[in-house]
mmCIF file of C-alpha atoms in Angstrom:
data_model
loop_
_atom_site.group_PDB
_atom_site.id
_atom_site.type_symbol
_atom_site.label_atom_id
_atom_site.label_comp_id
_atom_site.label_asym_id
_atom_site.label_seq_id
_atom_site.Cartn_x
_atom_site.Cartn_y
_atom_site.Cartn_z
ATOM 1 C CA UNK B 1 4.783 18.420 94.446
ATOM 2 C CA UNK B 2 2.306 16.116 96.173
ATOM 3 C CA UNK B 3 0.839 14.006 93.370
ATOM 4 C CA UNK B 4 -1.714 12.202 95.528
ATOM 5 C CA UNK B 5 -4.076 15.116 96.276
ATOM 6 C CA UNK B 6 -6.628 14.243 93.566
ATOM 7 C CA UNK B 7 -6.677 10.612 94.655
ATOM 8 C CA UNK B 8 -7.077 11.560 98.322
ATOM 9 C CA UNK B 9 -9.911 13.976 97.477
ATOM 10 C CA UNK B 10 -11.918 11.218 95.769
ATOM 11 C CA UNK B 11 -11.155 8.585 98.420
ATOM 12 C CA UNK B 12 -12.434 11.088 101.013
ATOM 13 C CA UNK B 13 -15.621 11.412 98.929
ATOM 14 C CA UNK B 14 -16.115 7.642 99.178
ATOM 15 C CA UNK B 15 -14.799 6.554 95.780
ATOM 16 C CA UNK B 16 -13.329 3.054 95.865
ATOM 17 C CA UNK B 17 -11.748 2.550 92.436
ATOM 18 C CA UNK B 18 -9.850 5.471 90.919
ATOM 19 C CA UNK B 19 -8.348 5.068 87.444
ATOM 20 C CA UNK B 20 -5.694 7.197 85.809
ATOM 21 C CA UNK B 21 -5.455 7.365 82.011
ATOM 22 C CA UNK B 22 -2.760 8.833 79.780
ATOM 23 C CA UNK B 23 -1.389 8.504 76.256
ATOM 24 C CA UNK B 24 2.083 8.639 74.729
ATOM 25 C CA UNK B 25 3.258 9.105 71.179
ATOM 26 C CA UNK B 26 1.516 12.169 69.809
ATOM 27 C CA UNK B 27 4.720 13.589 68.349
ATOM 28 C CA UNK B 28 6.337 10.665 66.479
ATOM 29 C CA UNK B 29 6.339 10.409 62.691
ATOM 30 C CA UNK B 30 5.871 6.629 62.865
ATOM 31 C CA UNK B 31 4.018 4.015 64.860
ATOM 32 C CA UNK B 32 0.907 4.094 67.039
ATOM 33 C CA UNK B 33 -0.312 6.393 69.769
ATOM 34 C CA UNK B 34 -0.657 4.269 72.913
ATOM 35 C CA UNK B 35 -2.863 4.805 75.941
ATOM 36 C CA UNK B 36 -2.965 3.056 79.300
ATOM 37 C CA UNK B 37 -5.602 3.096 82.035
ATOM 38 C CA UNK B 38 -4.499 1.988 85.499
ATOM 39 C CA UNK B 39 -6.278 1.385 88.818
ATOM 40 C CA UNK B 40 -3.887 1.078 91.762
ATOM 41 C CA UNK B 41 -5.001 -0.078 95.243
ATOM 42 C CA UNK B 42 -6.082 2.565 97.760
ATOM 43 C CA UNK B 43 -3.168 4.001 99.764
ATOM 44 C CA UNK B 44 -0.643 2.148 97.578
ATOM 45 C CA UNK B 45 2.048 4.610 96.548
ATOM 46 C CA UNK B 46 5.369 4.405 94.687
ATOM 47 C CA UNK B 47 7.739 7.252 95.513
ATOM 48 C CA UNK B 48 9.157 8.925 92.391
ATOM 49 C CA UNK B 49 6.531 7.910 89.830
ATOM 50 C CA UNK B 50 5.788 10.899 87.594
ATOM 51 C CA UNK B 51 5.426 11.917 83.937
ATOM 52 C CA UNK B 52 7.226 9.128 82.022
ATOM 53 C CA UNK B 53 9.060 11.694 79.838
ATOM 54 C CA UNK B 54 10.902 12.868 82.974
ATOM 55 C CA UNK B 55 12.103 9.386 83.963
ATOM 56 C CA UNK B 56 15.157 7.479 82.765
ATOM 57 C CA UNK B 57 14.569 4.186 80.967
ATOM 58 C CA UNK B 58 16.040 2.322 83.965
ATOM 59 C CA UNK B 59 13.514 3.955 86.333
ATOM 60 C CA UNK B 60 10.602 3.398 83.941
ATOM 61 C CA UNK B 61 11.402 -0.326 83.761
ATOM 62 C CA UNK B 62 11.578 -0.541 87.562
ATOM 63 C CA UNK B 63 8.345 1.416 88.070
ATOM 64 C CA UNK B 64 6.478 -0.479 85.343
ATOM 65 C CA UNK B 65 7.270 -3.770 87.118
ATOM 66 C CA UNK B 66 5.985 -2.423 90.455
ATOM 67 C CA UNK B 67 2.845 -0.981 88.845
ATOM 68 C CA UNK B 68 1.949 -4.157 86.929
ATOM 69 C CA UNK B 69 2.645 -6.384 89.950
ATOM 70 C CA UNK B 70 0.382 -4.348 92.234
ATOM 71 C CA UNK B 71 -2.330 -2.857 90.005
ATOM 72 C CA UNK B 72 -5.972 -3.837 90.511
ATOM 73 C CA UNK B 73 -6.441 -3.544 86.744
ATOM 74 C CA UNK B 74 -4.610 -2.247 83.653
ATOM 75 C CA UNK B 75 -5.961 -1.564 80.151
ATOM 76 C CA UNK B 76 -3.724 -0.738 77.172
ATOM 77 C CA UNK B 77 -4.805 0.482 73.735
ATOM 78 C CA UNK B 78 -2.847 1.016 70.503
ATOM 79 C CA UNK B 79 -4.223 3.323 67.779
ATOM 80 C CA UNK B 80 -2.364 2.768 64.521
ATOM 81 C CA UNK B 81 -0.843 5.375 62.225
ATOM 82 C CA UNK B 82 -3.739 4.651 59.839
ATOM 83 C CA UNK B 83 -6.287 5.697 62.470
ATOM 84 C CA UNK B 84 -4.165 8.781 63.270
ATOM 85 C CA UNK B 85 -4.129 9.771 59.581
ATOM 86 C CA UNK B 86 -7.881 9.157 59.294
ATOM 87 C CA UNK B 87 -9.197 11.059 62.321
ATOM 88 C CA UNK B 88 -6.147 13.180 63.433
ATOM 89 C CA UNK B 89 -3.821 12.640 66.392
ATOM 90 C CA UNK B 90 -6.018 14.428 68.955
ATOM 91 C CA UNK B 91 -9.056 12.262 68.208
ATOM 92 C CA UNK B 92 -6.909 9.113 67.939
ATOM 93 C CA UNK B 93 -5.470 9.883 71.405
ATOM 94 C CA UNK B 94 -8.986 10.321 72.794
ATOM 95 C CA UNK B 95 -10.127 7.075 71.153
ATOM 96 C CA UNK B 96 -7.120 5.212 72.608
ATOM 97 C CA UNK B 97 -7.901 6.533 76.095
ATOM 98 C CA UNK B 98 -11.568 5.478 75.924
ATOM 99 C CA UNK B 99 -10.539 2.072 74.577
ATOM 100 C CA UNK B 100 -7.957 1.585 77.356
ATOM 101 C CA UNK B 101 -10.604 2.408 80.000
ATOM 102 C CA UNK B 102 -13.002 -0.116 78.402
ATOM 103 C CA UNK B 103 -10.335 -2.827 78.833
ATOM 104 C CA UNK B 104 -10.187 -2.435 82.618
ATOM 105 C CA UNK B 105 -11.473 -5.566 84.396
ATOM 106 C CA UNK B 106 -12.912 -3.391 87.191
ATOM 107 C CA UNK B 107 -15.166 -0.427 86.372
ATOM 108 C CA UNK B 108 -13.701 2.687 88.029
ATOM 109 C CA UNK B 109 -15.821 5.082 90.114
ATOM 110 C CA UNK B 110 -13.872 8.032 88.686
ATOM 111 C CA UNK B 111 -11.285 8.428 85.918
ATOM 112 C CA UNK B 112 -8.521 11.012 86.214
ATOM 113 C CA UNK B 113 -7.478 12.013 82.695
ATOM 114 C CA UNK B 114 -4.379 13.821 81.475
ATOM 115 C CA UNK B 115 -5.721 17.016 79.853
ATOM 116 C CA UNK B 116 -8.408 15.425 77.681
ATOM 117 C CA UNK B 117 -12.210 15.686 78.004
ATOM 118 C CA UNK B 118 -13.785 12.243 77.591
ATOM 119 C CA UNK B 119 -17.454 11.612 76.893
ATOM 120 C CA UNK B 120 -17.997 8.309 78.705
ATOM 121 C CA UNK B 121 -20.511 6.842 81.167
ATOM 122 C CA UNK B 122 -18.072 7.194 84.081
ATOM 123 C CA UNK B 123 -17.319 10.362 86.038
ATOM 124 C CA UNK B 124 -14.062 11.948 84.843
ATOM 125 C CA UNK B 125 -11.787 14.810 85.796
ATOM 126 C CA UNK B 126 -9.465 16.238 83.154
ATOM 127 C CA UNK B 127 -6.264 17.551 84.753
ATOM 128 C CA UNK B 128 -3.755 19.792 82.959
ATOM 129 C CA UNK B 129 -0.271 18.276 83.447
ATOM 130 C CA UNK B 130 -2.072 15.358 85.073
ATOM 131 C CA UNK B 131 0.920 13.056 84.630
ATOM 132 C CA UNK B 132 2.780 15.296 87.113
ATOM 133 C CA UNK B 133 -0.131 16.088 89.448
ATOM 134 C CA UNK B 134 -1.798 12.669 89.779
ATOM 135 C CA UNK B 135 -0.161 9.418 90.856
ATOM 136 C CA UNK B 136 -2.720 7.279 88.963
ATOM 137 C CA UNK B 137 -2.156 9.225 85.734
ATOM 138 C CA UNK B 138 1.621 9.002 86.242
ATOM 139 C CA UNK B 139 1.301 5.197 86.573
ATOM 140 C CA UNK B 140 -0.691 5.144 83.318
ATOM 141 C CA UNK B 141 1.961 7.322 81.657
ATOM 142 C CA UNK B 142 4.729 4.866 82.617
ATOM 143 C CA UNK B 143 2.768 1.810 81.431
ATOM 144 C CA UNK B 144 1.833 3.464 78.118
ATOM 145 C CA UNK B 145 5.394 4.661 77.467
ATOM 146 C CA UNK B 146 6.857 1.212 78.160
ATOM 147 C CA UNK B 147 4.271 -0.501 75.935
ATOM 148 C CA UNK B 148 4.973 1.868 73.048
ATOM 149 C CA UNK B 149 8.765 1.711 73.436
ATOM 150 C CA UNK B 150 8.715 -2.103 73.377
ATOM 151 C CA UNK B 151 6.568 -2.021 70.232
ATOM 152 C CA UNK B 152 8.997 0.382 68.521
ATOM 153 C CA UNK B 153 11.922 -1.859 69.548
ATOM 154 C CA UNK B 154 10.185 -4.719 67.728
ATOM 155 C CA UNK B 155 9.703 -2.526 64.633
ATOM 156 C CA UNK B 156 13.425 -1.719 64.720
ATOM 157 C CA UNK B 157 14.161 -5.420 64.098
ATOM 158 C CA UNK B 158 11.975 -5.344 60.967
ATOM 159 C CA UNK B 159 13.339 -1.990 59.735
ATOM 160 C CA UNK B 160 16.866 -1.779 61.249
ATOM 161 C CA UNK B 161 18.034 1.055 58.966
ATOM 162 C CA UNK B 162 15.514 3.504 60.515
ATOM 163 C CA UNK B 163 16.858 3.320 64.091
ATOM 164 C CA UNK B 164 13.471 3.046 65.797
ATOM 165 C CA UNK B 165 15.099 1.461 68.866
ATOM 166 C CA UNK B 166 16.877 4.791 69.490
ATOM 167 C CA UNK B 167 14.314 7.492 68.632
ATOM 168 C CA UNK B 168 11.050 5.469 68.924
ATOM 169 C CA UNK B 169 9.700 7.187 65.807
ATOM 170 C CA UNK B 170 10.113 10.762 67.061
ATOM 171 C CA UNK B 171 11.302 13.336 64.487
ATOM 172 C CA UNK B 172 14.996 13.294 65.368
ATOM 173 C CA UNK B 173 17.641 14.322 62.865
ATOM 174 C CA UNK B 174 18.633 10.657 62.370
ATOM 175 C CA UNK B 175 15.014 9.625 61.730
ATOM 176 C CA UNK B 176 14.453 12.421 59.196
ATOM 177 C CA UNK B 177 17.664 11.481 57.388
ATOM 178 C CA UNK B 178 16.610 7.808 57.265
ATOM 179 C CA UNK B 179 13.225 8.897 55.886
ATOM 180 C CA UNK B 180 14.907 10.816 53.071
ATOM 181 C CA UNK B 181 17.385 8.014 52.353
ATOM 182 C CA UNK B 182 15.130 4.933 52.596
ATOM 183 C CA UNK B 183 11.685 6.394 51.987
ATOM 184 C CA UNK B 184 8.313 6.264 53.722
ATOM 185 C CA UNK B 185 7.099 3.031 55.341
ATOM 186 C CA UNK B 186 3.525 1.835 55.910
ATOM 187 C CA UNK B 187 4.005 2.628 59.604
ATOM 188 C CA UNK B 188 4.771 6.311 58.945
ATOM 189 C CA UNK B 189 2.065 8.906 59.626
ATOM 190 C CA UNK B 190 1.283 10.289 56.171
ATOM 191 C CA UNK B 191 -0.433 13.443 57.500
ATOM 192 C CA UNK B 192 2.694 14.593 59.376
ATOM 193 C CA UNK B 193 4.653 17.305 57.573
ATOM 194 C CA UNK B 194 8.160 15.699 57.397
ATOM 195 C CA UNK B 195 6.565 12.519 55.978
ATOM 196 C CA UNK B 196 4.430 14.525 53.526
ATOM 197 C CA UNK B 197 7.554 16.320 52.284
ATOM 198 C CA UNK B 198 9.328 13.024 51.527
ATOM 199 C CA UNK B 199 6.199 11.617 49.847
ATOM 200 C CA UNK B 200 5.844 14.671 47.604
ATOM 201 C CA UNK B 201 9.476 14.291 46.489
ATOM 202 C CA UNK B 202 8.939 10.585 45.835
ATOM 203 C CA UNK B 203 5.949 11.425 43.631
#
């Protein structure tokens, strides 16, 4: 699949700065949802960059380095589990995306968004499966995934018994067992069902 068609379309229309924005971490029981916004130079392309979930950790590390070394601008936003519990994961993801865009040093002419309508003062196009269909969104996906994974690795040093370095907070069997054995932490999302179940037993 050619994942540069959206970019080429907007360059042909005279757009100079095209940003891609994506978020990672909707599914985990713990930790933040993280969004990244990325503007890469025109005609700069990295073969193989796609949806970060489809890449090995080794490839993500390699691609992240190339993206950060060459990007015109990058914005990253973390929305905590508290925000997620307050406004729900969908709205927290949207808020993280808008915040990441606001952190770009260069204002984009158009923002390509992974499957999320954004009400901002910049032209946007929401693309279903955008992290596969758009190179800019794929770059944002890689940056966001790496930022969140590094954060969860740091949390694993504070709470080693939960194994965050392995599952990054996703609801794996090991994570659910640790939840039941050691209880709910501040960083757990209290509105998520497996966490709610443990909390109700604790009460």
